[in-house]
Short mmCIF file of C-alpha atoms in Angstrom, two decimals:
data_model
loop_
_atom_site.label_atom_id
_atom_site.label_comp_id
_atom_site.label_asym_id
_atom_site.label_seq_id
_atom_site.Cartn_x
_atom_site.Cartn_y
_atom_site.Cartn_z
CA UNK A 1 24.84 22.72 16.42
CA UNK A 2 25.18 19.12 15.22
CA UNK A 3 23.54 17.95 12.06
CA UNK A 4 22.63 21.41 10.78
CA UNK A 5 19.00 21.10 11.80
CA UNK A 6 16.68 24.04 11.78
CA UNK A 7 14.64 24.75 14.90
CA UNK A 8 11.26 26.26 15.72
CA UNK A 9 10.64 27.70 19.19
CA UNK A 10 7.02 28.62 19.98
CA UNK A 11 6.44 31.09 22.81
CA UNK A 12 3.03 31.15 24.45
CA UNK A 13 1.38 32.76 27.44
CA UNK A 14 -1.33 35.12 28.59
CA UNK A 15 -1.50 38.55 26.95
CA UNK A 16 0.87 41.10 28.56
CA UNK A 17 2.56 38.34 30.58
CA UNK A 18 6.09 39.24 29.45
CA UNK A 19 6.36 37.05 26.34
CA UNK A 20 8.11 39.68 24.22
CA UNK A 21 10.64 40.35 26.98
CA UNK A 22 11.44 36.63 27.26
CA UNK A 23 11.61 36.39 23.46
CA UNK A 24 14.21 39.16 23.33
CA UNK A 25 16.19 37.46 26.11
CA UNK A 26 16.03 34.14 24.27
CA UNK A 27 17.09 35.82 21.03
CA UNK A 28 20.14 37.32 22.76
CA UNK A 29 20.99 33.98 24.38
CA UNK A 30 20.77 32.07 21.10
CA UNK A 31 22.86 34.69 19.34
CA UNK A 32 25.58 34.14 21.94
CA UNK A 33 25.41 30.33 21.70
CA UNK A 34 25.42 30.31 17.91
CA UNK A 35 28.39 32.66 17.81
CA UNK A 36 30.44 30.56 20.25
CA UNK A 37 29.45 27.29 18.54
CA UNK A 38 30.43 28.62 15.12
CA UNK A 39 33.84 29.75 16.38
CA UNK A 40 34.56 26.36 17.99
CA UNK A 41 33.49 24.30 14.98
CA UNK A 42 34.72 26.79 12.38
CA UNK A 43 31.38 26.68 10.62
CA UNK A 44 29.30 29.39 9.09
CA UNK A 45 26.94 31.00 11.57
CA UNK A 46 23.31 30.04 11.67
CA UNK A 47 20.69 32.66 10.97
CA UNK A 48 18.39 33.61 13.81
CA UNK A 49 14.88 34.97 13.28
CA UNK A 50 12.49 36.57 15.73
CA UNK A 51 8.96 36.60 14.32
CA UNK A 52 6.11 38.34 16.13
CA UNK A 53 3.06 40.48 15.53
CA UNK A 54 5.30 43.54 15.73
CA UNK A 55 7.73 42.30 13.07
CA UNK A 56 4.78 41.54 10.77
CA UNK A 57 3.09 44.91 11.51
CA UNK A 58 0.01 43.17 12.94
CA UNK A 59 -1.96 45.41 15.33
CA UNK A 60 -3.40 43.94 18.50
CA UNK A 61 -6.86 45.02 17.48
CA UNK A 62 -7.06 42.02 15.11
CA UNK A 63 -7.73 39.81 18.15
CA UNK A 64 -10.76 41.87 19.20
CA UNK A 65 -13.96 39.94 18.44
CA UNK A 66 -16.30 42.68 19.61
CA UNK A 67 -18.87 43.45 16.89
CA UNK A 68 -18.54 47.16 17.64
CA UNK A 69 -14.84 46.99 16.79
CA UNK A 70 -15.40 45.23 13.46
CA UNK A 71 -14.12 47.34 10.53
CA UNK A 72 -16.47 47.82 7.62
CA UNK A 73 -14.29 45.85 5.17
CA UNK A 74 -13.83 42.78 7.41
CA UNK A 75 -16.10 39.84 6.55
CA UNK A 76 -16.48 38.44 10.10
CA UNK A 77 -15.41 39.08 13.68
CA UNK A 78 -12.57 36.54 13.60
CA UNK A 79 -11.54 37.01 9.95
CA UNK A 80 -8.83 39.52 10.85
CA UNK A 81 -7.32 37.10 13.37
CA UNK A 82 -7.30 34.30 10.79
CA UNK A 83 -5.56 36.58 8.31
CA UNK A 84 -3.00 37.50 10.96
CA UNK A 85 -2.27 33.84 11.71
CA UNK A 86 -1.91 33.17 7.99
CA UNK A 87 0.68 35.95 7.74
CA UNK A 88 2.58 34.58 10.74
CA UNK A 89 2.46 31.04 9.35
CA UNK A 90 3.78 32.18 5.98
CA UNK A 91 6.60 34.12 7.64
CA UNK A 92 7.65 31.08 9.70
CA UNK A 93 7.50 28.70 6.76
CA UNK A 94 9.43 31.10 4.54
CA UNK A 95 12.50 31.26 6.78
CA UNK A 96 12.71 27.61 7.82
CA UNK A 97 15.88 26.18 6.31
CA UNK A 98 18.82 24.02 7.47
CA UNK A 99 20.62 27.14 8.68
CA UNK A 100 17.80 28.98 10.44
CA UNK A 101 16.48 29.07 13.99
CA UNK A 102 13.03 30.63 14.33
CA UNK A 103 11.70 32.13 17.56
CA UNK A 104 7.96 32.71 17.25
CA UNK A 105 6.78 35.30 19.75
CA UNK A 106 3.03 35.72 20.05
CA UNK A 107 -0.10 34.68 21.87
CA UNK A 108 -0.16 31.21 20.27
CA UNK A 109 -3.05 30.52 22.62
CA UNK A 110 -4.94 28.02 20.42
CA UNK A 111 -3.76 24.42 20.71
CA UNK A 112 -4.88 23.74 17.14
CA UNK A 113 -2.61 26.55 15.95
CA UNK A 114 0.33 25.13 17.91
CA UNK A 115 -0.43 21.71 16.40
CA UNK A 116 -0.34 23.22 12.91
CA UNK A 117 3.08 24.71 13.61
CA UNK A 118 4.26 21.40 15.07
CA UNK A 119 3.18 19.54 11.92
CA UNK A 120 4.99 22.04 9.70
CA UNK A 121 8.18 21.60 11.73
CA UNK A 122 7.85 17.81 11.72
CA UNK A 123 7.24 17.72 8.00
CA UNK A 124 10.48 19.67 7.56
CA UNK A 125 12.30 17.20 9.88
CA UNK A 126 13.11 19.95 12.34
CA UNK A 127 12.86 19.90 16.15
CA UNK A 128 10.42 22.20 17.87
CA UNK A 129 9.59 23.12 21.44
CA UNK A 130 7.24 25.35 23.40
CA UNK A 131 8.24 28.00 25.93
CA UNK A 132 5.38 29.00 28.22
CA UNK A 133 5.71 32.34 29.97
CA UNK A 134 3.84 31.98 33.25
CA UNK A 135 2.19 34.96 34.87
CA UNK A 136 -0.79 35.41 37.18
CA UNK A 137 -3.96 36.80 35.67
CA UNK A 138 -4.12 39.74 38.08
CA UNK A 139 -0.53 40.75 37.42
CA UNK A 140 -0.99 40.51 33.64
CA UNK A 141 -4.22 42.51 33.89
CA UNK A 142 -2.38 45.18 35.88
CA UNK A 143 0.31 45.43 33.20
CA UNK A 144 -2.31 45.89 30.51
CA UNK A 145 -4.20 48.52 32.52
CA UNK A 146 -0.96 50.43 33.09
CA UNK A 147 -0.24 50.37 29.37
CA UNK A 148 -3.77 51.57 28.63
CA UNK A 149 -3.33 54.52 30.99
CA UNK A 150 0.05 55.36 29.48
CA UNK A 151 -1.39 55.18 25.96
CA UNK A 152 -4.26 57.50 26.90
CA UNK A 153 -1.81 59.92 28.51
CA UNK A 154 0.33 59.96 25.37
CA UNK A 155 -2.72 60.63 23.22
CA UNK A 156 -3.80 63.52 25.45
CA UNK A 157 -0.29 64.96 25.42
CA UNK A 158 -0.12 64.68 21.65
CA UNK A 159 -3.50 66.39 21.26
CA UNK A 160 -2.38 69.22 23.53
CA UNK A 161 0.85 69.67 21.59
CA UNK A 162 -1.05 69.71 18.31
CA UNK A 163 -3.49 72.23 19.74
CA UNK A 164 -0.64 74.48 20.82
CA UNK A 165 1.11 74.08 17.46
CA UNK A 166 4.21 72.43 18.94
CA UNK A 167 6.39 70.71 16.36
CA UNK A 168 7.47 67.15 17.11
CA UNK A 169 10.67 67.34 15.09
CA UNK A 170 13.16 68.46 17.73
CA UNK A 171 14.45 67.41 21.09
CA UNK A 172 15.51 63.87 20.18
CA UNK A 173 12.57 62.33 22.04
CA UNK A 174 12.54 59.15 19.97
CA UNK A 175 16.22 58.48 20.57
CA UNK A 176 15.97 58.91 24.34
CA UNK A 177 13.00 56.66 25.06
CA UNK A 178 13.51 54.22 27.87
CA UNK A 179 13.10 50.47 27.50
CA UNK A 180 9.82 50.61 29.40
CA UNK A 181 8.39 53.22 27.03
CA UNK A 182 9.54 51.19 24.04
CA UNK A 183 7.77 48.15 25.44
CA UNK A 184 4.60 50.17 25.97
CA UNK A 185 4.72 51.17 22.30
CA UNK A 186 3.90 47.56 21.46
CA UNK A 187 0.42 48.62 22.40
CA UNK A 188 -2.04 47.51 25.06
CA UNK A 189 -5.17 45.46 24.52
CA UNK A 190 -8.57 46.96 25.05
CA UNK A 191 -9.95 45.68 28.35
CA UNK A 192 -12.75 43.63 26.78
CA UNK A 193 -10.34 42.19 24.22
CA UNK A 194 -7.82 41.28 26.93
CA UNK A 195 -10.46 39.51 29.04
CA UNK A 196 -11.69 37.60 26.00
CA UNK A 197 -8.17 36.41 25.12
CA UNK A 198 -7.58 35.22 28.68
CA UNK A 199 -10.88 33.34 28.62
CA UNK A 200 -9.96 31.65 25.32
CA UNK A 201 -6.38 30.79 26.29
CA UNK A 202 -5.62 27.06 26.06
CA UNK A 203 -2.77 26.03 28.33
CA UNK A 204 -0.05 23.89 26.71
CA UNK A 205 -0.06 20.26 27.80
CA UNK A 206 3.33 18.48 27.95
CA UNK A 207 1.54 15.14 27.47
CA UNK A 208 0.71 16.05 23.86
CA UNK A 209 3.20 15.78 21.01
CA UNK A 210 2.75 19.34 19.78
CA UNK A 211 3.35 20.92 23.20
CA UNK A 212 6.46 18.93 24.08
CA UNK A 213 9.14 19.44 25.06
CA UNK A 214 7.58 22.17 27.19
CA UNK A 215 9.67 24.70 29.12
CA UNK A 216 8.33 27.28 31.56
CA UNK A 217 9.52 30.65 32.78
CA UNK A 218 7.53 32.62 35.34
CA UNK A 219 7.46 36.34 35.99
CA UNK A 220 9.67 36.11 39.08
CA UNK A 221 12.48 34.05 37.46
CA UNK A 222 15.78 35.90 37.68
CA UNK A 223 18.62 35.93 35.17
CA UNK A 224 20.26 32.78 36.54
CA UNK A 225 17.04 30.75 36.40
CA UNK A 226 16.26 32.11 32.95
CA UNK A 227 19.65 31.06 31.62
CA UNK A 228 19.25 27.62 33.17
CA UNK A 229 15.96 27.11 31.31
CA UNK A 230 17.51 28.38 28.08
CA UNK A 231 20.39 25.90 28.52
CA UNK A 232 17.88 23.04 28.81
CA UNK A 233 16.11 24.26 25.69
CA UNK A 234 19.38 24.34 23.76
CA UNK A 235 20.20 20.77 24.80
CA UNK A 236 16.74 19.57 23.79
CA UNK A 237 16.66 21.15 20.34
CA UNK A 238 20.33 21.39 19.39
CA UNK A 239 22.31 19.21 21.77
CA UNK A 240 23.85 15.78 21.31
CA UNK A 241 20.88 14.06 22.94
CA UNK A 242 18.35 15.49 20.52
CA UNK A 243 15.96 12.90 19.12
CA UNK A 244 15.75 12.48 15.34
CA UNK A 245 12.62 13.96 13.78
CA UNK A 246 10.67 11.76 11.38
CA UNK A 247 7.81 13.18 9.30
CA UNK A 248 4.41 11.50 9.21
CA UNK A 249 4.35 8.49 6.90
CA UNK A 250 1.36 9.90 5.03
CA UNK A 251 3.45 12.89 3.91
CA UNK A 252 6.44 10.87 2.71
CA UNK A 253 6.74 9.68 -0.87
CA UNK A 254 6.84 5.93 -0.51
CA UNK A 255 8.85 5.03 -3.58
CA UNK A 256 12.00 6.94 -4.46
CA UNK A 257 12.29 5.09 -7.79
CA UNK A 258 12.49 7.59 -10.68
CA UNK A 259 9.75 5.53 -12.33
CA UNK A 260 7.25 6.86 -9.81
CA UNK A 261 5.42 5.55 -6.77
CA UNK A 262 3.21 2.47 -6.70
CA UNK A 263 -0.09 4.15 -7.55
CA UNK A 264 1.48 6.01 -10.47
CA UNK A 265 3.00 2.77 -11.83
CA UNK A 266 -0.33 0.96 -11.43
CA UNK A 267 -2.17 3.63 -13.42
CA UNK A 268 0.55 3.86 -16.06
CA UNK A 269 0.84 0.13 -16.76
CA UNK A 270 -2.89 -0.54 -16.92
CA UNK A 271 -3.43 2.44 -19.22
CA UNK A 272 -0.68 1.17 -21.51
CA UNK A 273 -2.27 -2.29 -21.76
CA UNK A 274 -5.67 -0.79 -22.59
CA UNK A 275 -4.04 1.30 -25.30
CA UNK A 276 -2.24 -1.73 -26.78
CA UNK A 277 -5.47 -3.75 -26.92
CA UNK A 278 -7.35 -0.98 -28.73
CA UNK A 279 -4.53 -0.56 -31.24
CA UNK A 280 -3.91 -4.24 -32.01
CA UNK A 281 -7.30 -5.96 -31.92
CA UNK A 282 -8.91 -6.82 -35.25
CA UNK A 283 -11.98 -5.08 -36.59
CA UNK A 284 -13.99 -8.29 -36.42
CA UNK A 285 -13.16 -8.90 -32.78
CA UNK A 286 -11.90 -12.06 -31.14
CA UNK A 287 -8.43 -13.52 -31.43
CA UNK A 288 -5.48 -12.62 -29.26
CA UNK A 289 -3.32 -9.57 -28.61
CA UNK A 290 0.32 -9.81 -27.55
CA UNK A 291 1.30 -7.39 -24.80
CA UNK A 292 5.01 -6.76 -24.01
CA UNK A 293 6.01 -7.49 -20.43
CA UNK A 294 7.72 -4.09 -20.30
CA UNK A 295 6.00 -0.93 -21.48
CA UNK A 296 7.38 0.71 -24.64
CA UNK A 297 9.64 -2.25 -25.34
CA UNK A 298 8.25 -2.73 -28.85
CA UNK A 299 8.64 -6.51 -28.94
CA UNK A 300 9.54 -9.30 -26.59
CA UNK A 301 13.24 -9.58 -27.42
CA UNK A 302 15.21 -9.63 -24.22
CA UNK A 303 12.08 -9.24 -22.10
CA UNK A 304 10.85 -12.84 -22.04
CA UNK A 305 7.64 -14.07 -23.61
CA UNK A 306 4.83 -11.67 -24.39
CA UNK A 307 1.68 -11.61 -22.34
CA UNK A 308 -1.34 -12.80 -24.32
CA UNK A 309 -4.79 -11.26 -24.00
CA UNK A 310 -7.52 -13.61 -25.27
CA UNK A 311 -10.31 -11.40 -26.56
CA UNK A 312 -14.00 -12.38 -26.63
CA UNK A 313 -15.87 -13.04 -29.87
CA UNK A 314 -16.92 -9.41 -30.29
CA UNK A 315 -14.81 -6.28 -30.56
CA UNK A 316 -13.91 -4.74 -27.20
CA UNK A 317 -14.58 -1.03 -26.81
CA UNK A 318 -12.87 1.60 -24.68
CA UNK A 319 -15.72 1.93 -22.13
CA UNK A 320 -15.59 -1.79 -21.34
CA UNK A 321 -11.81 -1.81 -21.00
CA UNK A 322 -11.83 1.28 -18.81
CA UNK A 323 -14.47 -0.29 -16.58
CA UNK A 324 -12.27 -3.35 -16.07
CA UNK A 325 -9.22 -1.18 -15.55
CA UNK A 326 -10.88 0.95 -12.87
CA UNK A 327 -12.08 -2.16 -11.05
CA UNK A 328 -8.58 -3.67 -11.16
CA UNK A 329 -6.98 -0.44 -9.88
CA UNK A 330 -9.54 -0.24 -7.08
CA UNK A 331 -8.75 -3.77 -5.94
CA UNK A 332 -4.99 -3.23 -6.01
CA UNK A 333 -4.72 0.19 -4.37
CA UNK A 334 -4.07 -1.62 -1.10
CA UNK A 335 -0.52 -2.32 -2.28
CA UNK A 336 0.46 1.31 -1.60
CA UNK A 337 3.38 1.28 0.80
CA UNK A 338 4.10 -2.44 0.26
CA UNK A 339 6.30 -2.10 -2.82
CA UNK A 340 9.42 -3.35 -1.08
CA UNK A 341 7.56 -6.22 0.63
CA UNK A 342 5.52 -7.56 -2.26
CA UNK A 343 8.01 -6.78 -5.03
CA UNK A 344 5.14 -5.31 -7.02
CA UNK A 345 7.19 -4.29 -10.03
CA UNK A 346 5.72 -3.01 -13.27
CA UNK A 347 6.13 -6.39 -15.01
CA UNK A 348 4.18 -8.15 -12.29
CA UNK A 349 1.40 -5.57 -12.41
CA UNK A 350 1.11 -6.04 -16.18
CA UNK A 351 0.94 -9.81 -15.82
CA UNK A 352 -1.70 -9.55 -13.12
CA UNK A 353 -3.86 -7.14 -15.16
CA UNK A 354 -3.69 -9.33 -18.27
CA UNK A 355 -4.80 -12.33 -16.22
CA UNK A 356 -7.65 -10.27 -14.77
CA UNK A 357 -8.81 -9.27 -18.27
CA UNK A 358 -8.63 -12.84 -19.58
CA UNK A 359 -10.82 -14.07 -16.72
CA UNK A 360 -13.50 -11.47 -17.43
CA UNK A 361 -13.34 -11.90 -21.21
CA UNK A 362 -13.84 -15.65 -20.72
CA UNK A 363 -16.96 -14.99 -18.66
CA UNK A 364 -18.25 -12.58 -21.30
CA UNK A 365 -17.82 -15.25 -23.96
#
């Protein structure tokens, strides 16, 4: 995998449409590709993570908005779902690193939620993509109804065994469960909950940034078609033709100078000049105050001539100076992001602020 970039793969689809099955297939495929890539390039293997409601021990009842299903300790009908999404989000963010690939298996049916995940991936400079598992509503409903019937049958069987005093410790039942039974143990949705989730499902749109690139697998796709889609996903997120990911400009620190960014320098230099004026002005007021062109330089040796503040006839107090300083900062905040263009160094900011003060002191008389 070139460039050692982490990757986030978001799986979405209708409830009981086969998302977990596709997630396990994708996990196995990526494990194979990572293993072969590491052997060819003699690099340490990447870590692969499969995150889902099951791995976070989140029951499917958290998506039920029915008032009758609301537990006594839950503050609102959708509070449990919000808490579940917060747990999923924290789990994803925790494992994102330059050596990790994250497969997020879940409903992911809200476009705002997918956008939040997209922003987190972009902020971390990592590629992301969406895999939609397509399935007809009637087929998905039939799968859920079958799981509901199987769950009811298991409950009845368990109640009968408990009534007859049969111990569940022998026979090796857990070790001999089929794959279908293991899948059913993920739990069905209550019928009303399932219908509500289908009604609220927001289809991914490949025209939007957060849903692209978008890949689709349908229920009928065989192993060959599935592998072909997985190959395209690998090329998009880990291949040579992968596009570089750039975070939003608003989240990037604009100035990498150890002295701080523009706004910090603006605040620091103006505060220093105010402090120097208060320390050096005479008790009678008036006169001039010499301000070094560089903060904390002591005197002007090696820094050029001092800046001169011409004070008015009366003594200047802190409230007046702070009022001028806030006005100056407000007018010059527009320089954020233009440090390299305008060469707005600390010395120039100090010179500009001193000139601003002199103009206002002259007006004050």
